[in-house]
XYZ file of C-alpha atoms in Angstrom:
559
model
C 21.988 -17.810 -39.157
C 19.353 -16.378 -37.081
C 17.853 -19.631 -36.224
C 21.007 -21.098 -35.992
C 21.968 -18.304 -33.300
C 18.490 -19.110 -31.352
C 18.909 -22.536 -31.606
C 22.107 -22.052 -29.596
C 20.419 -20.316 -27.173
C 17.910 -23.228 -26.724
C 20.480 -25.977 -26.187
C 22.098 -23.517 -23.164
C 19.365 -23.840 -21.264
C 18.540 -27.135 -21.907
C 22.022 -28.322 -20.490
C 22.248 -25.883 -17.505
C 18.820 -27.481 -16.600
C 16.069 -24.185 -16.466
C 12.953 -24.544 -15.848
C 11.125 -23.522 -18.556
C 8.007 -22.765 -16.686
C 9.464 -19.503 -16.725
C 9.545 -18.698 -20.200
C 6.411 -16.115 -22.489
C 6.086 -15.374 -26.049
C 4.839 -12.082 -26.483
C 3.026 -11.847 -29.662
C 0.999 -10.011 -31.861
C 2.667 -6.483 -32.162
C 4.983 -5.156 -34.354
C 8.266 -4.460 -32.924
C 11.144 -3.380 -33.843
C 15.567 -3.491 -32.426
C 18.956 -2.711 -34.115
C 21.345 -5.287 -34.343
C 25.280 -4.305 -34.905
C 27.824 -3.504 -32.920
C 28.525 0.505 -31.296
C 30.491 2.493 -32.984
C 29.802 0.518 -37.041
C 26.901 0.543 -39.158
C 23.262 -0.804 -37.547
C 20.769 -2.477 -39.079
C 17.247 -2.273 -38.140
C 15.567 -5.846 -37.858
C 11.654 -6.194 -37.443
C 9.535 -8.730 -35.697
C 5.996 -10.037 -34.050
C 7.225 -12.540 -31.873
C 9.191 -12.415 -28.994
C 10.259 -15.700 -26.605
C 11.349 -14.518 -22.671
C 13.066 -17.168 -20.500
C 14.591 -16.103 -17.100
C 13.901 -12.906 -17.766
C 15.860 -12.545 -21.223
C 15.065 -12.537 -24.916
C 15.713 -16.244 -25.898
C 14.422 -15.607 -30.185
C 13.158 -12.762 -31.985
C 11.043 -13.655 -35.529
C 7.820 -14.497 -36.436
C 5.165 -16.265 -34.826
C 5.212 -19.210 -37.235
C 9.014 -18.673 -36.920
C 9.447 -19.110 -33.289
C 6.338 -22.035 -33.388
C 8.235 -24.374 -35.474
C 11.417 -24.307 -33.792
C 10.594 -24.084 -29.944
C 7.373 -26.165 -30.309
C 5.860 -25.983 -26.834
C 7.816 -23.185 -24.619
C 6.320 -21.536 -27.140
C 2.818 -22.444 -25.694
C 3.480 -22.252 -21.811
C 1.907 -18.718 -21.190
C 1.690 -16.587 -24.110
C 0.758 -12.507 -24.241
C -1.164 -10.508 -27.038
C 0.393 -7.303 -27.578
C -3.354 -6.856 -29.837
C -0.788 -4.723 -32.904
C 0.373 -2.752 -30.868
C 4.567 -1.142 -31.173
C 7.980 -2.714 -29.549
C 11.354 -0.252 -28.485
C 13.860 -2.151 -26.513
C 13.533 -0.344 -22.689
C 14.992 3.989 -23.909
C 17.698 4.533 -21.665
C 18.842 7.859 -20.487
C 22.403 8.261 -20.633
C 22.428 11.493 -18.330
C 19.808 11.703 -15.823
C 19.182 13.252 -12.230
C 17.543 10.299 -10.464
C 17.043 11.632 -6.632
C 16.863 15.649 -8.316
C 13.696 14.449 -9.831
C 11.964 12.436 -7.545
C 12.827 14.966 -5.120
C 11.579 17.441 -7.727
C 8.270 16.008 -7.925
C 7.405 16.832 -3.744
C 9.156 20.913 -5.061
C 8.018 23.347 -6.158
C 7.793 23.600 -9.254
C 8.588 26.973 -11.157
C 9.411 25.546 -14.976
C 6.156 27.335 -16.558
C 6.768 30.187 -14.181
C 6.152 33.718 -17.576
C 7.825 36.282 -14.525
C 9.486 37.029 -12.129
C 6.237 37.731 -10.140
C 4.554 34.575 -11.471
C 7.426 32.457 -10.017
C 7.270 34.214 -6.445
C 3.012 33.768 -6.650
C 3.626 30.087 -7.336
C 6.265 29.465 -4.928
C 3.315 31.000 -2.571
C 1.148 29.018 -3.657
C 2.731 26.096 -2.840
C 4.057 27.100 0.724
C 0.787 27.265 1.872
C 0.653 23.500 1.403
C 3.617 23.077 3.145
C 2.798 25.058 6.439
C 5.455 22.257 8.481
C 8.224 22.759 6.482
C 11.486 24.456 7.632
C 12.302 25.118 4.160
C 10.573 26.601 1.552
C 12.228 24.745 -1.888
C 11.427 24.688 -5.428
C 13.191 24.251 -8.874
C 12.786 25.479 -12.687
C 12.944 29.002 -12.698
C 14.206 30.074 -16.188
C 14.496 34.002 -16.899
C 15.223 33.353 -20.103
C 11.741 32.545 -20.570
C 10.242 35.215 -18.017
C 9.002 38.430 -20.004
C 11.907 40.396 -18.271
C 14.787 38.190 -19.016
C 16.367 39.283 -15.486
C 18.363 37.596 -12.749
C 14.804 37.727 -10.170
C 15.444 39.463 -6.873
C 15.527 38.383 -3.548
C 12.892 41.352 -2.223
C 9.984 38.880 -4.443
C 10.432 36.029 -1.858
C 10.716 38.407 0.927
C 6.800 39.397 -0.292
C 5.870 35.171 -0.043
C 8.181 35.120 3.781
C 10.576 36.482 5.664
C 10.943 34.240 8.546
C 11.485 31.353 5.812
C 14.272 30.679 4.401
C 13.251 30.325 0.408
C 15.326 28.399 -2.137
C 14.860 27.948 -5.359
C 17.070 26.070 -8.304
C 17.347 27.165 -11.415
C 16.441 25.055 -14.348
C 19.941 23.846 -15.429
C 20.649 23.269 -11.524
C 23.827 25.999 -11.066
C 22.405 28.621 -10.341
C 19.823 29.836 -7.494
C 17.564 32.355 -6.311
C 17.091 33.053 -2.599
C 15.295 35.466 -0.007
C 16.721 37.314 2.784
C 15.732 35.435 5.248
C 18.405 32.337 3.743
C 21.065 34.779 2.541
C 21.238 36.239 6.085
C 21.454 32.208 7.436
C 24.689 31.067 5.051
C 25.788 34.494 5.974
C 25.590 36.116 3.175
C 25.879 39.812 2.888
C 28.041 42.559 0.994
C 31.732 41.857 2.258
C 30.868 37.952 1.452
C 34.306 36.789 -1.310
C 32.328 34.909 -4.022
C 34.040 31.382 -3.729
C 36.163 29.923 -6.618
C 34.041 28.550 -9.512
C 30.921 30.304 -7.686
C 29.495 34.114 -7.925
C 27.458 35.824 -5.798
C 25.272 38.476 -8.203
C 25.329 41.838 -6.793
C 23.489 45.123 -7.440
C 25.603 48.511 -8.076
C 25.814 48.845 -4.420
C 27.604 45.858 -3.583
C 24.788 43.946 -1.305
C 23.142 40.554 -2.862
C 20.655 40.089 -5.093
C 20.002 36.777 -3.880
C 21.119 34.784 -6.635
C 24.195 32.308 -6.686
C 25.870 31.148 -9.221
C 27.726 27.238 -9.630
C 29.606 26.545 -5.715
C 28.351 30.019 -4.210
C 25.279 28.129 -4.450
C 27.094 26.135 -1.146
C 27.033 29.139 0.410
C 22.930 27.804 1.287
C 23.068 24.360 0.148
C 24.275 23.606 2.971
C 21.913 25.111 5.545
C 19.394 22.841 4.208
C 18.501 19.726 6.293
C 19.508 16.503 4.573
C 17.093 14.612 3.569
C 17.303 11.078 5.720
C 17.586 7.723 3.800
C 14.379 7.169 4.355
C 13.619 10.196 2.940
C 15.728 10.035 -0.216
C 14.090 6.250 -0.507
C 10.886 8.135 -1.016
C 11.946 10.260 -3.747
C 13.831 7.223 -5.491
C 10.760 5.327 -5.845
C 8.619 8.566 -7.004
C 11.922 9.182 -9.735
C 11.059 5.176 -10.879
C 7.539 5.556 -11.269
C 7.572 8.421 -13.720
C 10.136 7.082 -15.564
C 8.327 3.897 -16.063
C 5.177 5.616 -17.442
C 7.757 7.566 -19.573
C 9.277 4.340 -20.465
C 12.785 4.415 -19.488
C 14.169 1.644 -18.593
C 17.326 2.210 -17.322
C 19.501 5.542 -15.940
C 22.835 6.796 -16.402
C 22.652 8.861 -13.260
C 25.189 10.893 -13.049
C 26.421 11.648 -9.541
C 25.243 9.533 -6.528
C 27.053 10.350 -3.178
C 27.796 7.475 -0.639
C 24.265 7.958 1.070
C 22.423 7.438 -2.464
C 24.405 4.629 -2.839
C 24.055 2.915 0.179
C 19.775 3.367 -0.594
C 20.841 1.854 -3.696
C 22.518 -0.991 -2.550
C 19.569 -1.475 -0.066
C 16.603 -1.778 -3.041
C 18.708 -3.667 -4.603
C 18.963 -5.832 -2.163
C 15.282 -5.730 -1.017
C 14.961 -6.238 -5.004
C 12.903 -3.744 -5.424
C 14.850 -1.361 -8.221
C 12.065 -2.271 -11.233
C 14.899 -0.444 -13.698
C 17.877 -0.573 -14.149
C 20.487 2.280 -12.617
C 24.233 2.762 -13.266
C 25.673 5.131 -10.566
C 28.457 7.591 -11.171
C 30.073 8.308 -7.952
C 30.143 11.900 -7.286
C 33.481 13.057 -7.362
C 32.985 15.512 -4.545
C 31.483 12.643 -2.439
C 34.641 12.634 0.959
C 34.360 8.848 0.689
C 35.510 8.301 -2.930
C 38.334 7.140 -2.494
C 37.155 4.490 0.156
C 34.302 3.916 -2.636
C 37.059 3.238 -5.555
C 39.186 0.807 -3.417
C 35.637 -0.844 -3.035
C 36.005 -1.435 -6.944
C 33.354 -1.730 -9.339
C 29.647 -3.068 -7.420
C 27.108 -4.733 -10.329
C 24.146 -6.927 -9.376
C 23.673 -10.173 -10.362
C 20.184 -8.732 -12.389
C 21.797 -6.046 -13.588
C 19.613 -3.685 -11.732
C 22.611 -1.424 -10.213
C 26.145 -1.348 -11.432
C 28.782 1.280 -9.753
C 31.826 1.118 -11.942
C 31.742 5.636 -13.279
C 33.254 8.975 -11.524
C 30.573 11.821 -12.521
C 33.071 15.434 -12.389
C 31.738 19.105 -12.949
C 34.223 20.557 -15.221
C 32.357 24.436 -15.520
C 28.707 25.375 -15.508
C 25.845 26.332 -17.711
C 25.371 27.745 -20.507
C 22.007 30.122 -19.582
C 23.116 30.928 -16.086
C 27.430 32.185 -18.167
C 28.814 29.719 -15.765
C 29.936 27.548 -18.876
C 33.466 28.294 -19.253
C 34.586 29.991 -22.628
C 37.245 30.284 -24.925
C 36.172 33.841 -25.207
C 34.280 36.225 -23.325
C 29.592 35.805 -23.550
C 28.571 37.664 -26.317
C 26.467 39.450 -24.077
C 28.524 39.567 -21.679
C 31.737 40.852 -22.757
C 32.923 40.724 -19.731
C 32.675 36.977 -18.573
C 33.899 33.921 -19.734
C 32.315 31.481 -17.402
C 32.953 29.053 -14.634
C 35.330 26.319 -13.885
C 33.714 24.323 -11.252
C 36.521 22.010 -10.577
C 39.852 23.461 -11.623
C 42.454 22.041 -14.297
C 44.576 21.348 -12.041
C 42.069 19.502 -9.502
C 40.358 17.178 -12.872
C 44.311 16.021 -13.015
C 44.286 15.147 -9.414
C 40.735 13.043 -9.357
C 41.767 11.329 -13.072
C 45.331 10.214 -11.725
C 42.951 9.087 -8.623
C 40.397 7.073 -10.589
C 42.026 5.973 -13.605
C 44.133 3.461 -12.011
C 40.876 1.754 -10.504
C 39.696 1.009 -13.679
C 36.619 3.403 -13.032
C 35.400 5.170 -16.155
C 35.442 8.885 -15.854
C 32.260 10.663 -16.708
C 32.998 14.351 -16.841
C 30.824 17.283 -18.016
C 31.881 19.856 -19.966
C 29.867 22.667 -21.917
C 31.248 25.491 -23.116
C 34.924 25.303 -25.290
C 36.984 26.448 -22.741
C 35.980 23.121 -20.485
C 36.378 20.899 -23.697
C 39.002 22.024 -24.202
C 40.832 21.521 -20.773
C 38.733 18.154 -20.338
C 39.874 16.971 -23.300
C 43.603 17.982 -22.874
C 43.718 16.236 -19.116
C 42.474 13.002 -20.591
C 45.163 12.941 -23.580
C 47.639 14.360 -20.628
C 46.421 11.262 -18.296
C 46.221 8.105 -21.229
C 49.305 9.492 -22.025
C 51.177 8.799 -18.335
C 48.501 6.146 -16.866
C 46.512 4.883 -19.392
C 43.048 4.074 -19.158
C 41.950 5.032 -22.385
C 39.816 2.376 -22.595
C 37.407 2.721 -20.378
C 35.202 4.501 -22.768
C 35.677 8.263 -20.114
C 32.851 10.252 -21.767
C 32.519 13.886 -21.616
C 28.726 14.946 -21.053
C 27.046 17.327 -22.279
C 29.553 17.540 -24.710
C 28.128 21.481 -25.238
C 30.118 24.072 -27.642
C 33.070 22.976 -28.659
C 35.340 24.290 -30.665
C 35.140 22.657 -33.893
C 38.802 22.589 -33.689
C 38.182 19.418 -31.239
C 35.971 17.793 -31.924
C 37.843 15.169 -34.222
C 39.733 14.677 -30.238
C 37.028 12.880 -28.816
C 37.753 10.283 -31.917
C 41.407 10.075 -31.457
C 40.450 9.830 -28.044
C 38.097 7.393 -27.880
C 35.724 9.504 -25.556
C 31.989 8.724 -25.573
C 29.682 12.194 -26.276
C 27.098 11.669 -23.684
C 24.142 14.580 -25.287
C 20.744 15.956 -24.790
C 18.912 16.331 -26.844
C 16.373 18.668 -25.492
C 19.303 20.756 -24.657
C 19.335 22.430 -28.256
C 15.222 22.648 -28.718
C 15.537 24.643 -25.236
C 18.393 26.873 -26.179
C 17.765 27.710 -28.648
C 15.550 30.636 -27.955
C 19.640 32.069 -25.863
C 22.606 30.210 -27.110
C 23.121 33.277 -29.857
C 23.120 35.838 -27.363
C 25.162 34.196 -25.409
C 27.245 32.930 -27.954
C 27.459 34.697 -31.411
C 26.534 32.849 -34.150
C 30.271 32.534 -35.481
C 30.804 30.626 -32.833
C 27.877 28.299 -33.063
C 28.893 25.330 -35.798
C 30.482 23.055 -32.651
C 27.173 23.825 -31.041
C 25.134 20.774 -30.612
C 26.657 19.562 -32.930
C 25.106 15.410 -32.959
C 25.439 14.913 -36.562
C 29.306 16.095 -37.248
C 30.284 13.664 -34.188
C 27.862 10.886 -35.434
C 29.751 10.849 -38.700
C 33.218 10.926 -37.599
C 32.200 7.611 -36.036
C 31.998 9.241 -31.860
C 29.722 6.884 -29.727
C 26.298 9.126 -28.643
C 24.975 8.206 -25.192
C 21.460 9.857 -25.367
C 19.610 11.347 -22.427
C 17.732 13.867 -21.268
C 19.823 15.389 -17.837
C 16.470 15.744 -15.682
C 14.797 16.986 -13.683
C 17.040 19.807 -15.952
C 14.412 18.971 -19.111
C 11.970 16.843 -18.916
C 12.051 12.656 -18.231
C 10.008 11.790 -21.227
C 12.669 9.791 -24.299
C 10.375 10.697 -27.173
C 10.901 14.663 -26.431
C 14.387 13.898 -26.545
C 13.747 11.302 -30.133
C 11.478 14.001 -30.931
C 14.196 16.731 -30.488
C 17.549 15.415 -32.105
C 15.637 14.184 -35.499
C 13.754 18.068 -35.949
C 15.967 20.382 -34.230
C 12.549 21.731 -32.844
C 10.577 22.607 -29.638
C 6.948 20.733 -28.945
C 5.573 23.767 -31.321
C 7.272 22.667 -33.917
C 9.563 25.486 -34.340
C 11.517 26.955 -35.457
C 9.681 25.571 -38.703
C 12.762 23.271 -41.129
C 14.418 22.884 -37.145
C 16.987 25.031 -35.593
C 20.871 23.983 -37.376
C 19.122 21.438 -39.262
C 22.296 20.176 -40.836
C 22.998 18.575 -36.985
C 19.795 16.327 -37.411
C 19.776 13.067 -36.542
C 18.164 10.109 -38.193
C 15.964 8.245 -36.317
C 17.565 5.307 -36.416
C 20.753 7.206 -35.191
C 18.575 9.162 -32.617
C 17.061 5.197 -31.635
C 20.536 3.886 -31.160
C 22.086 6.764 -28.437
C 18.911 5.924 -26.530
C 19.422 2.385 -26.647
C 22.920 0.550 -27.870
C 24.624 3.326 -27.911
C 23.375 4.405 -24.276
C 24.317 0.999 -22.992
C 27.918 0.612 -25.177
C 28.289 3.646 -22.694
C 28.057 1.923 -19.620
C 29.877 -1.042 -20.312
C 26.302 -2.670 -21.071
C 25.797 -3.590 -24.965
C 26.645 -7.018 -24.154
C 23.541 -7.111 -22.068
C 21.609 -3.970 -22.469
C 20.347 -1.739 -25.191
C 18.756 -4.386 -28.312
C 16.648 -6.841 -27.992
C 18.882 -9.801 -29.359
C 19.004 -13.486 -27.873
C 20.951 -13.433 -24.161
C 20.575 -10.327 -23.669
C 17.454 -8.670 -20.872
C 14.893 -8.465 -22.316
C 13.912 -5.288 -21.514
C 11.069 -3.161 -23.464
C 8.521 -0.808 -23.982
C 4.928 -1.027 -25.713
C 3.873 1.539 -27.528
C -0.229 3.302 -29.400
C 2.056 3.836 -32.233
C 4.439 2.928 -35.184
C 7.898 5.290 -34.418
C 8.817 4.801 -37.447
C 5.406 4.789 -39.229
C 4.763 8.886 -37.525
C 5.187 12.208 -38.909
C 7.824 12.933 -36.388
C 6.040 16.496 -35.390
C 4.700 14.311 -33.681
C 6.763 11.723 -32.686
C 6.705 13.381 -28.961
C 3.371 12.648 -28.583
C 3.568 8.534 -28.538
C 1.799 6.998 -25.573
C 3.794 4.178 -23.768
C 1.295 1.349 -22.406
C 3.726 -0.659 -21.129
C 7.241 -1.044 -19.888
C 9.603 -3.928 -19.356
C 11.798 -4.714 -17.571
C 13.696 -8.292 -17.341
C 10.438 -9.356 -18.757
C 8.250 -8.666 -16.152
C 5.212 -5.891 -16.743
C 6.915 -2.942 -14.342
C 4.534 -0.459 -15.671
C 0.744 -0.807 -17.737
C -1.150 1.636 -18.268
C -4.538 1.998 -17.121
């Protein structure tokens, strides 16, 4: 059966008059790919040779099989991979590409151990960028500090009192500003917190310098916007960063009109080294116009636009995730709906008639229930059930709502490293009783829900092997806790690989073009130093990427 499929592909090439000079045979490797349809049992196939034609897989099998069937085609150009290991290119189903590129140019606070440590990092960074109008950074996380409390503007005022400082929390749902930034934004004791946001205040009612969710906009609208050229530079930095880590495609979760235009210009110049599935941002003023323009797909599938990203609630770490019951460690708080339920309904009614997929951010159980309710209402009133809508994060879901994902045909877009990053604070926020539906990967998988895996970079690090490791161990990279955190929700390595390949492709409507190394699909693959199916799961995150190929072209080669 397989040989017939492969011969059929060759006959198709002959019939279309393809030029055989573009055929390349990769051999002497140990390869793995999944075959099968998303939502059904997938089969892991091993092979040691692959013939590529015009950037697509023509055949996989043993070297002897391919030489026997294809003869001279296998001798035109050959690449010996010297016994290394091959996987399909990994797809990050939820990342922020421009944010990653910009993050690589900002003060990185991810490793700060305290408020003073973070301020010292900012001070050192400021010395390297003396001409910058604003001092910008990202990555602080008070839950990793010796004192687990929100920081204050005074610490940053000691770094600079005349230049504004604005530092985004690791999850992107809170920010820490100095007094100058608050002054520029006009934030005082009399400023009212906006809907879907909160200005954190001290006991006297004065702003402390921490802003939650929509309150961040008060400062962000004062920060000079990046030019198209600066955005292009940031995107290119991100592209290289991702390719080095074996990522051949990203679902970019929230793209405005300016960034979309930069993407289109890069695609026109054939300067896209990986694949971008761009979700239009629901807050983009030109959204109706962009929807009316219809789907956008380049001939090489490098850029696809047929979905919209909507923010439902905030994040758990900043207590912005919308919960059905109060926070266990803050009984006066329930979290925030960044987009009201009424507005979510309006957006669904706007988007679905244009045939665009909707990907709605929901972390808390209240947000997930609201989003599920609104999907159900939309399906009952205007249709669209088969557009493969998603819930981004699906992080804390009431157990009664988990079956609704399957009933409503909703894809769960989940990020494995969120669990291992959140394990030290999730129980504090929720209490143990509400952990049953939290980070419930295996529960979703067992009911047949499609899981599209990603990282949410730059919230988390972009390395997909960190995600694969977290998915199969439920441990951090120090292998803690022993046995895994709520280990019954672990995925098998095959399940995890599928979530980063075939099912991620399905979640973008691209399973016929991407996600596996099967004949007729784009030849997106990575070359590794170790066999991920043979090495101890505890060190899975240490796998080194030697090469990343997109459409059969080496876009990254290690030195």
